XYZ file of N, CA and C in Angstrom:
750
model
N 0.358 -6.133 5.209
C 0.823 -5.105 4.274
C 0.090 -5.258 2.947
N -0.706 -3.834 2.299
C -0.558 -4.038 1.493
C -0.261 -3.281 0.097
N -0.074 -3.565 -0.944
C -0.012 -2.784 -1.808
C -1.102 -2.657 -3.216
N -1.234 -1.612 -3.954
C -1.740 -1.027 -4.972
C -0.701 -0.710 -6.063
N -0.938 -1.260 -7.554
C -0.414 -1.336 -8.687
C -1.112 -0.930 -9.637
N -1.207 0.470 -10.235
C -1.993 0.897 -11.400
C -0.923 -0.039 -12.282
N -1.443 0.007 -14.011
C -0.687 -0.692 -15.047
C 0.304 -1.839 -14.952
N -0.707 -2.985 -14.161
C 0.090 -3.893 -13.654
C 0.119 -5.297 -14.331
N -0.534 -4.874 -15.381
C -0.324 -6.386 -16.633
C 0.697 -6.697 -16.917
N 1.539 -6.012 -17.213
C 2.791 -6.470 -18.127
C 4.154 -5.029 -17.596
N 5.054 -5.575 -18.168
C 6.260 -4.801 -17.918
C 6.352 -4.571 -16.387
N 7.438 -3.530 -15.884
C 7.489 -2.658 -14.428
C 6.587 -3.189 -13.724
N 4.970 -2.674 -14.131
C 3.846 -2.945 -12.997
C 3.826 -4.339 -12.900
N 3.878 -5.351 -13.619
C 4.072 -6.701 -13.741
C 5.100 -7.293 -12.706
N 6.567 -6.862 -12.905
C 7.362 -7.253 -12.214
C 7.472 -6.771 -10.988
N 6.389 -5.326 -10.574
C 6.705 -5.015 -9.175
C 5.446 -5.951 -8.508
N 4.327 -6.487 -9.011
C 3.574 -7.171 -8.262
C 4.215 -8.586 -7.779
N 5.065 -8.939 -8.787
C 5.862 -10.664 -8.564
C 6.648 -9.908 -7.350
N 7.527 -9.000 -7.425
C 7.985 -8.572 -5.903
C 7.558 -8.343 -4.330
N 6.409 -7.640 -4.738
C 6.441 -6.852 -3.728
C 5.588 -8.765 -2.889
N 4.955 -9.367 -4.006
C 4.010 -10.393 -3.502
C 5.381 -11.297 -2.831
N 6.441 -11.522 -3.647
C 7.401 -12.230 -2.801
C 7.837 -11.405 -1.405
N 7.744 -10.291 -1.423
C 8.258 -9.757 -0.103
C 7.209 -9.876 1.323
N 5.759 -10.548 0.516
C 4.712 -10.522 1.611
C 3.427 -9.499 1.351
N 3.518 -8.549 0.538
C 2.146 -7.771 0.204
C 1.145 -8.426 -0.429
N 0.216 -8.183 0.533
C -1.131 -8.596 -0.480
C -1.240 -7.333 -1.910
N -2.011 -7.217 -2.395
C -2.249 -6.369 -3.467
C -3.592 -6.399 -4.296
N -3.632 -5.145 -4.908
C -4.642 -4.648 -5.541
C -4.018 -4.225 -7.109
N -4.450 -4.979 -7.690
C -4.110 -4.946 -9.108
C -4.501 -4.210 -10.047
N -4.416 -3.274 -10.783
C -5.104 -2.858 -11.653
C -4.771 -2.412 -13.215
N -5.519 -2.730 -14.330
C -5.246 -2.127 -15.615
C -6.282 -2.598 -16.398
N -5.979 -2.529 -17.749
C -6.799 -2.889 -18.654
C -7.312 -3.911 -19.329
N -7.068 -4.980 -19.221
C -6.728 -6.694 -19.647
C -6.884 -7.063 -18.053
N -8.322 -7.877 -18.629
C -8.374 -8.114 -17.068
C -7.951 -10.065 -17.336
N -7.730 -10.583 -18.610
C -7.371 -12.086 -18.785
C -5.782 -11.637 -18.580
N -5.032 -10.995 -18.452
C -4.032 -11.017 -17.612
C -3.912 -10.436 -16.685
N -4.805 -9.693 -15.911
C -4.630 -9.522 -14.596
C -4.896 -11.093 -13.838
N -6.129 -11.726 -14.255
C -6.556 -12.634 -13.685
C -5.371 -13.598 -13.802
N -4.535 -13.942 -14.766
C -3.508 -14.771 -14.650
C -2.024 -14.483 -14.106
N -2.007 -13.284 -13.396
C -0.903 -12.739 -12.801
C -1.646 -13.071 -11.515
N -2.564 -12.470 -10.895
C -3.584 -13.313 -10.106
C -2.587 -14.480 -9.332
N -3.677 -15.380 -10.050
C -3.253 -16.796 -10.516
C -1.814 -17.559 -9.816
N -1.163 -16.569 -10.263
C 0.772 -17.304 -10.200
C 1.082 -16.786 -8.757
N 0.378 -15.712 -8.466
C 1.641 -14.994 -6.867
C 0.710 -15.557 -5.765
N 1.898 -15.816 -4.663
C 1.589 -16.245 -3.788
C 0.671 -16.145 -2.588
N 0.785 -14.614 -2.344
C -0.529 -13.602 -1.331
C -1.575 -13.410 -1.702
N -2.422 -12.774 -1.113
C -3.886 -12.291 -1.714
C -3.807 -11.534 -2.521
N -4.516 -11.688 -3.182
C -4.389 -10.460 -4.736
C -5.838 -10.282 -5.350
N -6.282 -8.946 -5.226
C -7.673 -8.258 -6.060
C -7.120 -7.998 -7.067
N -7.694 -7.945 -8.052
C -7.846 -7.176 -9.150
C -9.118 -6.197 -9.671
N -9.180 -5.286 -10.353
C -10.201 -4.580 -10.868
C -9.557 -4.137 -11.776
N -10.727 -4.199 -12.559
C -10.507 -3.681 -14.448
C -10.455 -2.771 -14.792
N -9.683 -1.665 -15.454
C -10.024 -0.020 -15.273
C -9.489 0.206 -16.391
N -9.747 1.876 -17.367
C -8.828 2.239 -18.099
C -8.466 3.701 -17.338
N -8.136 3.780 -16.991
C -7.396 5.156 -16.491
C -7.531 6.592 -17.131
N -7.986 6.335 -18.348
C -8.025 7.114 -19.634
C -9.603 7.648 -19.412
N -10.428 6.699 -18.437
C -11.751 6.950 -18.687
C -12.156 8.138 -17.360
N -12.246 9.147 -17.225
C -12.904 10.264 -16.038
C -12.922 9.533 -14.657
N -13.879 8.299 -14.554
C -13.984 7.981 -13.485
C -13.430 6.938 -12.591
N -12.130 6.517 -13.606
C -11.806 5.115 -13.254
C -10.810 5.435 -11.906
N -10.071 6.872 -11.517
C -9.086 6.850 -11.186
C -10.506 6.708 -9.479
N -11.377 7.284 -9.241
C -12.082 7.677 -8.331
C -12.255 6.076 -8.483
N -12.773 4.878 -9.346
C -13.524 3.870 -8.948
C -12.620 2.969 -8.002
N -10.975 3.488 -8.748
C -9.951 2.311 -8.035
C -9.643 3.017 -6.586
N -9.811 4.052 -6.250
C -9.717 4.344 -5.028
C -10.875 4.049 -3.944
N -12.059 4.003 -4.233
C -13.524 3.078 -3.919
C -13.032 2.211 -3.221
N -12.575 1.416 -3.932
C -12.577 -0.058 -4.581
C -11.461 -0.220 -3.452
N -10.543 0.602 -2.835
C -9.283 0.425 -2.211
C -9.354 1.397 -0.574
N -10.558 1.931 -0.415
C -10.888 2.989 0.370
C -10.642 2.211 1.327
N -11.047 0.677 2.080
C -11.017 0.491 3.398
C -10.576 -0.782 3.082
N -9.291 -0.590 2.738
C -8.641 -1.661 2.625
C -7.177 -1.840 3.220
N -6.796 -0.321 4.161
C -5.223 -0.135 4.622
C -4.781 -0.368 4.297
N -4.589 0.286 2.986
C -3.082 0.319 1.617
C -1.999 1.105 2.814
N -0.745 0.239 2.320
C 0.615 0.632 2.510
C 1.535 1.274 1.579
N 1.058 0.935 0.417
C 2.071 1.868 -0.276
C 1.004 1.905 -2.067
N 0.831 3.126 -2.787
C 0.422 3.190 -3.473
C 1.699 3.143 -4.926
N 1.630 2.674 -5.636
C 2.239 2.577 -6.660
C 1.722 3.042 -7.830
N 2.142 4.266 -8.292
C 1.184 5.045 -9.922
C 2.399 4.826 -10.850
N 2.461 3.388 -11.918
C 2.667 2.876 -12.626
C 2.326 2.906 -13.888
N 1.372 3.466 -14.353
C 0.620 2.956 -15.429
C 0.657 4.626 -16.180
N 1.174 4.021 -17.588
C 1.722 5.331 -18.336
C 2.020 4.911 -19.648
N 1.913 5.708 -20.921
C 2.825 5.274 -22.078
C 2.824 6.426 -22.916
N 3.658 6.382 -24.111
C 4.298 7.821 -24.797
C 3.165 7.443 -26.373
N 3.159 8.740 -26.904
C 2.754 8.759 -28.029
C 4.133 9.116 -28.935
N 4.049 8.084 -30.265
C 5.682 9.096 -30.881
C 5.243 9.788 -32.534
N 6.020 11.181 -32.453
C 5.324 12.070 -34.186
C 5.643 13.348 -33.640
N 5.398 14.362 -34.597
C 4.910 15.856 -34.489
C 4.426 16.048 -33.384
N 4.275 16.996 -32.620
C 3.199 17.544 -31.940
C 1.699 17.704 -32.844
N 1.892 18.280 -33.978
C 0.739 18.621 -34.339
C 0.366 17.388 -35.547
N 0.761 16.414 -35.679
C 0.352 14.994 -35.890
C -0.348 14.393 -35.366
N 0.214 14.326 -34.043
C -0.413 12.965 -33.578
C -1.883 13.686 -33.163
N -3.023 12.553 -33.041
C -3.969 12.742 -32.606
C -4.561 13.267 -31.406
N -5.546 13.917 -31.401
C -5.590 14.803 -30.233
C -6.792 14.244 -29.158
N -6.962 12.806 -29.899
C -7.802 12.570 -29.146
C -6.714 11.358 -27.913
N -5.981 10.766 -29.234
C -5.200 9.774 -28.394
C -4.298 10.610 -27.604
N -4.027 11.482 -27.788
C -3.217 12.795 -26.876
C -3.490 12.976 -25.616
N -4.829 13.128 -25.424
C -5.698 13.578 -24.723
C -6.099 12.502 -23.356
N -6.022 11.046 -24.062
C -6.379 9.684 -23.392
C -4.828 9.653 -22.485
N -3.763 9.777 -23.470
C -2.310 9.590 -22.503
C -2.257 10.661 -21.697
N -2.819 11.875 -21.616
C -2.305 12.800 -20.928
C -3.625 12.055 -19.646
N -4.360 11.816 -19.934
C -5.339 11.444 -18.806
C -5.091 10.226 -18.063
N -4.345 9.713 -18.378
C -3.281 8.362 -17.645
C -1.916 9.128 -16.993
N -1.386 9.943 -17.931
C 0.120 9.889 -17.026
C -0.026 11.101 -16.540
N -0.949 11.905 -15.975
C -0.921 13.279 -15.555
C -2.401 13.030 -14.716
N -3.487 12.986 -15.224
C -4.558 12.972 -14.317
C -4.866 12.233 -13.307
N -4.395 11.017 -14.411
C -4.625 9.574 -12.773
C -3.833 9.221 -11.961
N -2.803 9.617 -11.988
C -1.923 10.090 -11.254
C -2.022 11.075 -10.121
N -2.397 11.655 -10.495
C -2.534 13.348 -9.791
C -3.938 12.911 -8.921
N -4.535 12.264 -9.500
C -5.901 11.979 -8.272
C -5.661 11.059 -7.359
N -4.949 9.946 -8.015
C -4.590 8.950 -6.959
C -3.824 9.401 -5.557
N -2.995 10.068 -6.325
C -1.804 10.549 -5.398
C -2.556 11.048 -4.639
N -3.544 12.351 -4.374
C -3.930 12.684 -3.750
C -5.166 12.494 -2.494
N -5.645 11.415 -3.591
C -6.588 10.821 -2.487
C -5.775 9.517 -1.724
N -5.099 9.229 -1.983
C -4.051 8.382 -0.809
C -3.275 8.861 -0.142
N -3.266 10.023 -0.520
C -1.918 10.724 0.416
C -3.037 11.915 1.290
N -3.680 12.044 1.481
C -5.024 12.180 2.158
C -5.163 11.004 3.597
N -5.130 10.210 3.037
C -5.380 8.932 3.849
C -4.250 8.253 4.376
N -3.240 8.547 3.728
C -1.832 8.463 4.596
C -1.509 9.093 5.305
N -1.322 10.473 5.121
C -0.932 11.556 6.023
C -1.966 11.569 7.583
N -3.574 11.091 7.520
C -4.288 10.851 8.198
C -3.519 10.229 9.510
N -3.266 8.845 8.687
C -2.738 7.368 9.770
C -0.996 8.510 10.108
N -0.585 9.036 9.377
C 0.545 9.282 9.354
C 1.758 8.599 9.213
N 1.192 7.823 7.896
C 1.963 6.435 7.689
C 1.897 5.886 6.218
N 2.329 5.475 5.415
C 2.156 5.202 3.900
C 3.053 5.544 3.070
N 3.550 4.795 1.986
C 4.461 5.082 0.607
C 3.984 5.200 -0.641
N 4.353 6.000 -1.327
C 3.679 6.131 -2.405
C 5.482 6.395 -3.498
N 4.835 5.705 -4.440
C 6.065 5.046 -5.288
C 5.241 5.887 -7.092
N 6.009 6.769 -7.725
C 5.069 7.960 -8.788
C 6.106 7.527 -9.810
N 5.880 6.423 -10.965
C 6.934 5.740 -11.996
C 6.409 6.660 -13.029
N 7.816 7.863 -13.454
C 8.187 8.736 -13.787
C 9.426 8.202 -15.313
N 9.961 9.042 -15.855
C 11.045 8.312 -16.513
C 12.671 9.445 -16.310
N 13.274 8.894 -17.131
C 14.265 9.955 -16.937
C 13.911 11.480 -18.031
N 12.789 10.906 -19.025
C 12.686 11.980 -20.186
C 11.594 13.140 -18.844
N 11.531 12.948 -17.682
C 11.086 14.204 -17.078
C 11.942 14.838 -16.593
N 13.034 14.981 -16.555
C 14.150 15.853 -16.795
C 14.373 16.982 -17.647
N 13.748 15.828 -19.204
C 14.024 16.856 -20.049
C 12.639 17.824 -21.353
N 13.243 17.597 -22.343
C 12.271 17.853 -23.181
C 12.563 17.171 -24.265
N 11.553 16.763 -24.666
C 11.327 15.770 -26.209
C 10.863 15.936 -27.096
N 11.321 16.724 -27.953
C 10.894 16.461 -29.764
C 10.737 15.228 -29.855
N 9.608 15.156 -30.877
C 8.847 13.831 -31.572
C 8.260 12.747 -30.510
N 8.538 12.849 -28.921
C 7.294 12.677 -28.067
C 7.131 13.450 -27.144
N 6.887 15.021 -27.517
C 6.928 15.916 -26.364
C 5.706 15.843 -25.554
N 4.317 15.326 -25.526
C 3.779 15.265 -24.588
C 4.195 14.525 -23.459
N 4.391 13.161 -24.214
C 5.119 12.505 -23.448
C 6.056 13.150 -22.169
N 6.986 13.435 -22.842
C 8.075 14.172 -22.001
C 7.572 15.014 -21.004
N 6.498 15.194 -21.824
C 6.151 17.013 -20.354
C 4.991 16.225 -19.054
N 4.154 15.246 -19.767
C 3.334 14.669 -18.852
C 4.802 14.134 -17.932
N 6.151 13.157 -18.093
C 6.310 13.094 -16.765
C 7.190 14.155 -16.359
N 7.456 15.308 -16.763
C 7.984 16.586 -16.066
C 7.028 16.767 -14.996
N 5.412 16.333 -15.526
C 4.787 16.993 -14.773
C 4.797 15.964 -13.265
N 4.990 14.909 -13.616
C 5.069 13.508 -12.284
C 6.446 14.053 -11.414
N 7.260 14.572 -12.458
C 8.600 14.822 -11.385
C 8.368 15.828 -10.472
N 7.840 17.282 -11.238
C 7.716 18.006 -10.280
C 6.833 18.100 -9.255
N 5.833 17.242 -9.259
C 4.709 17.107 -8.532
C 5.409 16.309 -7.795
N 5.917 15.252 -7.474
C 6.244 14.473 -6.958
C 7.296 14.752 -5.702
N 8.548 15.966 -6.443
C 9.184 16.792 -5.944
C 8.538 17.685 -4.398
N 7.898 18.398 -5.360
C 6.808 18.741 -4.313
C 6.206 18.459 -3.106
N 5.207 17.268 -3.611
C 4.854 17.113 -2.614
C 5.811 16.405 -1.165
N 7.046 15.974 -1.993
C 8.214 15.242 -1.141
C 8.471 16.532 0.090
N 8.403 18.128 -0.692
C 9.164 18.706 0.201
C 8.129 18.963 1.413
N 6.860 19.097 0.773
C 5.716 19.472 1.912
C 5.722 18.462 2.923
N 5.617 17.135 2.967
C 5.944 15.944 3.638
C 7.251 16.660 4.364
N 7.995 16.634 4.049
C 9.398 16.798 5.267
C 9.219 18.175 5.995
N 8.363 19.029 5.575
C 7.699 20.525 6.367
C 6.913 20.182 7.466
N 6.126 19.156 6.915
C 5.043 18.475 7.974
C 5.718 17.441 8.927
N 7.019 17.131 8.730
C 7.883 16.205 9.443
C 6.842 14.664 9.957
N 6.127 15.071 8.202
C 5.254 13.449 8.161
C 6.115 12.232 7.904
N 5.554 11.025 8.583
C 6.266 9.430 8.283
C 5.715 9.120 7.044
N 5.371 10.197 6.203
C 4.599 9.050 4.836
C 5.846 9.879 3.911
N 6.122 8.861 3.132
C 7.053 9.121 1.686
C 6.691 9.044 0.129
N 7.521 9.734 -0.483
C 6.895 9.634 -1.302
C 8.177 9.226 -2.320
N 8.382 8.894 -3.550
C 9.426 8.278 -4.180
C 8.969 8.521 -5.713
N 10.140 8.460 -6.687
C 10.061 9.234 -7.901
C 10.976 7.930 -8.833
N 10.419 7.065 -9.308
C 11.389 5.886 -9.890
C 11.400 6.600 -11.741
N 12.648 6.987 -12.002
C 12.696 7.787 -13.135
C 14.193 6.679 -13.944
N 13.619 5.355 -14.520
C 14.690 4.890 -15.404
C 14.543 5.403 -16.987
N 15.155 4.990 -17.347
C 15.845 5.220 -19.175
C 14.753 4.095 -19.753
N 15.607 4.031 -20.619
C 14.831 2.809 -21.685
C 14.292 1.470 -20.928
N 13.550 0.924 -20.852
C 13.326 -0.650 -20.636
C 12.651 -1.217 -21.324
N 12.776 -2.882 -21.040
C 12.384 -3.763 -22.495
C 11.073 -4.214 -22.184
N 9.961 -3.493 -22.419
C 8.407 -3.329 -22.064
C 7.663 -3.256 -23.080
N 6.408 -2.835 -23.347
C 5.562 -2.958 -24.095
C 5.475 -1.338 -24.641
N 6.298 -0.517 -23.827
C 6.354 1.249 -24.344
C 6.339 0.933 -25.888
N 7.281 0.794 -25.886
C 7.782 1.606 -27.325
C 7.025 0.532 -28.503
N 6.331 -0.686 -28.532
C 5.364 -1.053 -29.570
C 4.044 -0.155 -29.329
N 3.708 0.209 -28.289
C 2.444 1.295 -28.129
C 2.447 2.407 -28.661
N 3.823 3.033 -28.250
C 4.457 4.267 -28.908
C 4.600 4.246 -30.279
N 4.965 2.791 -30.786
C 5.343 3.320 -32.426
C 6.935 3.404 -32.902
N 7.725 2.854 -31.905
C 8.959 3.278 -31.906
C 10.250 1.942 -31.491
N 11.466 2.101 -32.074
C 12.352 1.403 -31.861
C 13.217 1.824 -30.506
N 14.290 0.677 -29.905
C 14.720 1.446 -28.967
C 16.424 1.868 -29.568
N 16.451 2.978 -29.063
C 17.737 3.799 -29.676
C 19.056 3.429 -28.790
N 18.989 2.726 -27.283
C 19.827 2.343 -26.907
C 19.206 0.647 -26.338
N 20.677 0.181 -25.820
C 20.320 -1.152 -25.399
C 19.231 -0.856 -23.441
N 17.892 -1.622 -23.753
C 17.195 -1.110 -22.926
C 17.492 -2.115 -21.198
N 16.704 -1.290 -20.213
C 17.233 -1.959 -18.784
C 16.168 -3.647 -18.828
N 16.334 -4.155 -18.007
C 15.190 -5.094 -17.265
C 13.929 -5.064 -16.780
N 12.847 -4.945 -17.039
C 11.956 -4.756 -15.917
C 12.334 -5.172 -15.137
N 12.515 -6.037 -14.508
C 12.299 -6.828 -13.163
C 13.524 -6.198 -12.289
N 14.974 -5.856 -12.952
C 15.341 -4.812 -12.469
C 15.059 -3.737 -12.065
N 14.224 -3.187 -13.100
C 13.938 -1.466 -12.566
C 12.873 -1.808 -11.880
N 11.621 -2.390 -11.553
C 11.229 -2.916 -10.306
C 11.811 -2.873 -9.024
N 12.261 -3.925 -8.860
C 12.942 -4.288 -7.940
C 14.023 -3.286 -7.149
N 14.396 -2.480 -8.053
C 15.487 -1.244 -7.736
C 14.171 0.181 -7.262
N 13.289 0.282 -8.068
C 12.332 0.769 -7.487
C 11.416 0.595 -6.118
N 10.942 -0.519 -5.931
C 10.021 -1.178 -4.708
C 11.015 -0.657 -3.651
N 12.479 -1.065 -3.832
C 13.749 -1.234 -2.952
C 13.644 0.173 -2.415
N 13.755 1.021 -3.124
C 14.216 2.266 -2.835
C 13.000 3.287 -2.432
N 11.368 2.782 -2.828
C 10.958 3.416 -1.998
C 10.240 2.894 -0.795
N 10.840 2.300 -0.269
C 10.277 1.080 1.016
C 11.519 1.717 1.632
N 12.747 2.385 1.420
C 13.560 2.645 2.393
C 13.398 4.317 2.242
N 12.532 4.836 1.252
C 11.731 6.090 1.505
C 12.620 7.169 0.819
N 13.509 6.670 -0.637
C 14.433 7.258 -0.796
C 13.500 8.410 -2.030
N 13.900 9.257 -2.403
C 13.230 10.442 -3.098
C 13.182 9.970 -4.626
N 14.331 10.140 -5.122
C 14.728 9.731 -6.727
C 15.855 8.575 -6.454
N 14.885 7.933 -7.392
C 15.496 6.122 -8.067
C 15.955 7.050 -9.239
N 17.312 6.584 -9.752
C 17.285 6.098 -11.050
C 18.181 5.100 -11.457
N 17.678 3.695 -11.650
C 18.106 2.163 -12.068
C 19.672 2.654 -12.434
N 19.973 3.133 -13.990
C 20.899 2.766 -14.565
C 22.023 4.026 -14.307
N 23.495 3.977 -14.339
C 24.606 4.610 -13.841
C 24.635 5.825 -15.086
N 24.203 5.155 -16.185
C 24.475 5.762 -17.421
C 22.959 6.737 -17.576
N 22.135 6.343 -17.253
C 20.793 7.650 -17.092
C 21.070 8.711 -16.347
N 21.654 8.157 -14.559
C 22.008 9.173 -13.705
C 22.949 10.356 -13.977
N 23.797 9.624 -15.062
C 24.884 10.370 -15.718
C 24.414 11.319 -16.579
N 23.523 10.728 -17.494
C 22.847 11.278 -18.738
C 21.955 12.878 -18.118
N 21.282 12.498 -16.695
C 20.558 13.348 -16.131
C 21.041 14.525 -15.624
N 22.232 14.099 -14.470
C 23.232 15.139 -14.441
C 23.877 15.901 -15.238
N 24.228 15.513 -16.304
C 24.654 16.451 -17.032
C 23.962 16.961 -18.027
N 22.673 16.896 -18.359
C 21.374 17.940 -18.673
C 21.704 18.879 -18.239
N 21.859 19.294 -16.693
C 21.965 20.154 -16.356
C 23.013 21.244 -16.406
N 23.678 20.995 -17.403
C 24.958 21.900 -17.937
C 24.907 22.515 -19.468
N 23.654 21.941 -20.386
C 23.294 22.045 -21.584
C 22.375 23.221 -21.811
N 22.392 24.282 -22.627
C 21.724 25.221 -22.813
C 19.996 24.306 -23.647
N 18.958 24.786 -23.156
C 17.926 24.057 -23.470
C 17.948 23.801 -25.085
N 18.137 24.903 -25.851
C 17.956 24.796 -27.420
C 18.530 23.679 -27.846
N 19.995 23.532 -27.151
C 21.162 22.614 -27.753
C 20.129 21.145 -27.515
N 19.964 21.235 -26.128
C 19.439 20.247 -25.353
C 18.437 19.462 -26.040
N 17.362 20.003 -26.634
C 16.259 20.196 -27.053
C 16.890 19.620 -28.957
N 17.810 19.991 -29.463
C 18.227 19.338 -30.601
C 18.700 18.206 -31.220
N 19.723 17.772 -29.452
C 20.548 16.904 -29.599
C 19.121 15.207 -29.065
N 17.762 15.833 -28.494
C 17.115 15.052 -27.982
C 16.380 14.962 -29.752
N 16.585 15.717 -29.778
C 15.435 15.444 -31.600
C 16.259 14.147 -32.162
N 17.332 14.348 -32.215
C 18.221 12.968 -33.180
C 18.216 12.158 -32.810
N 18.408 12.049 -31.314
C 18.005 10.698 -30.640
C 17.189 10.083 -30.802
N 15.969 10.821 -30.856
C 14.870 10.297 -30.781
C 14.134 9.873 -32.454
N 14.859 11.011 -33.274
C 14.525 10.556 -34.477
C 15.402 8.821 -35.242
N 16.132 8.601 -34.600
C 16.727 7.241 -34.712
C 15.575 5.938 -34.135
N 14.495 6.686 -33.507
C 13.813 5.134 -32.708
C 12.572 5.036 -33.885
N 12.229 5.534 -34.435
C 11.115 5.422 -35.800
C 11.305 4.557 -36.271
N 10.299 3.537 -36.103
C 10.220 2.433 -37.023
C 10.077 2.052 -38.575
């Protein structure tokens, strides 16, 4: 067995490689810091590649699939993501531009060129780490927000075409709340509630899409939070997310 980990230095991608390696997957590592890839490496027990990539760069999403082409991946994992926090018309449009090309493009290629090659064997998981803010909409990190609207609904998607095709390959949508990661110093931002575990939301993730389940979401109080979005007129919705969010500014 094996597996593939975009953004697997630190946080989530971190703690799903210590898993999935305890459960028996070899793996293919990937992110940006390759002196901690090499020392995550290092510690787990199975075989483990790594390759150095930024995701941000045009060709990296094509090099890690190369790099993974004849290697009978079992389950692809698109991990690797982070928020910008400000205005819309603040923040930079170049760094805008780099996150949207991580949590929307490399994504969207990966997915597709593995699920290409899954659907082939007619066999494979693919695990698309989403948050719960793709539910909604976000003042003061609305790209953010909409890049993983765009993971949910894609993800959605392609879930339903898979069960049309009454294919064995799955696909899974791990959408938690806050966690205590490296987001929100990248972002610029404090956390506004008390945040989950990685190694929890991992572990609750790997779990749930190895038994091929559609939507993860870790915490009782997100699932809650999510469900009842759906009873909020967007404007309100859309206001009451501004205050929230204006409380995490450092």
């Amino acid at each position: 067995m094996r597996a593939v980990i975009t953004g697997a230095t630190s946080g989530i991608g971190r703690e799903m490689a210590v898993y999935l390696s305890q459960l028996g997957y070899d793996l293919i590592l990937t992110g940006r810091n390759e002196t901690m890839l090499r020392k995550l490496q290092q510690t787990l027990p199975t075989r483990v590649e790594t390759i150095t990539l930024d995701l941000s760069e045009p060709r990296a999403p094509f090099q890690l699939y190369a790099f993974c082409k004849n290697k009978q991946v079992d389950l692809l994992v698109n991990n690797a993501g982070y928020g910008l926090f400000g205005s819309f018309d603040q923040i930079d449009l170049e760094d805008e531009l780099n996150m949207l090309n991580v949590n929307i493009r490399a994504l969207h290629i990966l997915t597709k060129l593995f699920l290409r090659d899954f659907k082939q064997r007619n066999r494979g998981r693919i695990l698309n780490v989403a948050s719960s803010a793709g539910f909604l909409t976000g003042p003061l990190l609305s790209s953010y927000y909409a890049s993983k609207n765009y993971v949910v609904r894609l993800t959605l998607a392609i879930h339903e075409e898979l069960r049309r095709a009454n294919s064995k390959v799955t696909v899974s949508l791990l959408c938690p709340g806050p966690v205590d990661t490296n987001f929100n110093n990248r972002a610029g931002v404090q956390f506004s509630m008390p945040p989950a575990s990685p190694e929890r939301v991992a572990r609750y993730g790997i779990d749930g899409a190895l038994k091929g389940k559609l939507i993860l979401i870790p915490e009782l109080r997100v699932r809650l939070g999510v469900f009842g979005s759906r009873f909020v007129p967007h404007k309100l919705l859309s206001a009451i997310t501004y205050e929230i969010q204006k409380k995490k500014l450092k």
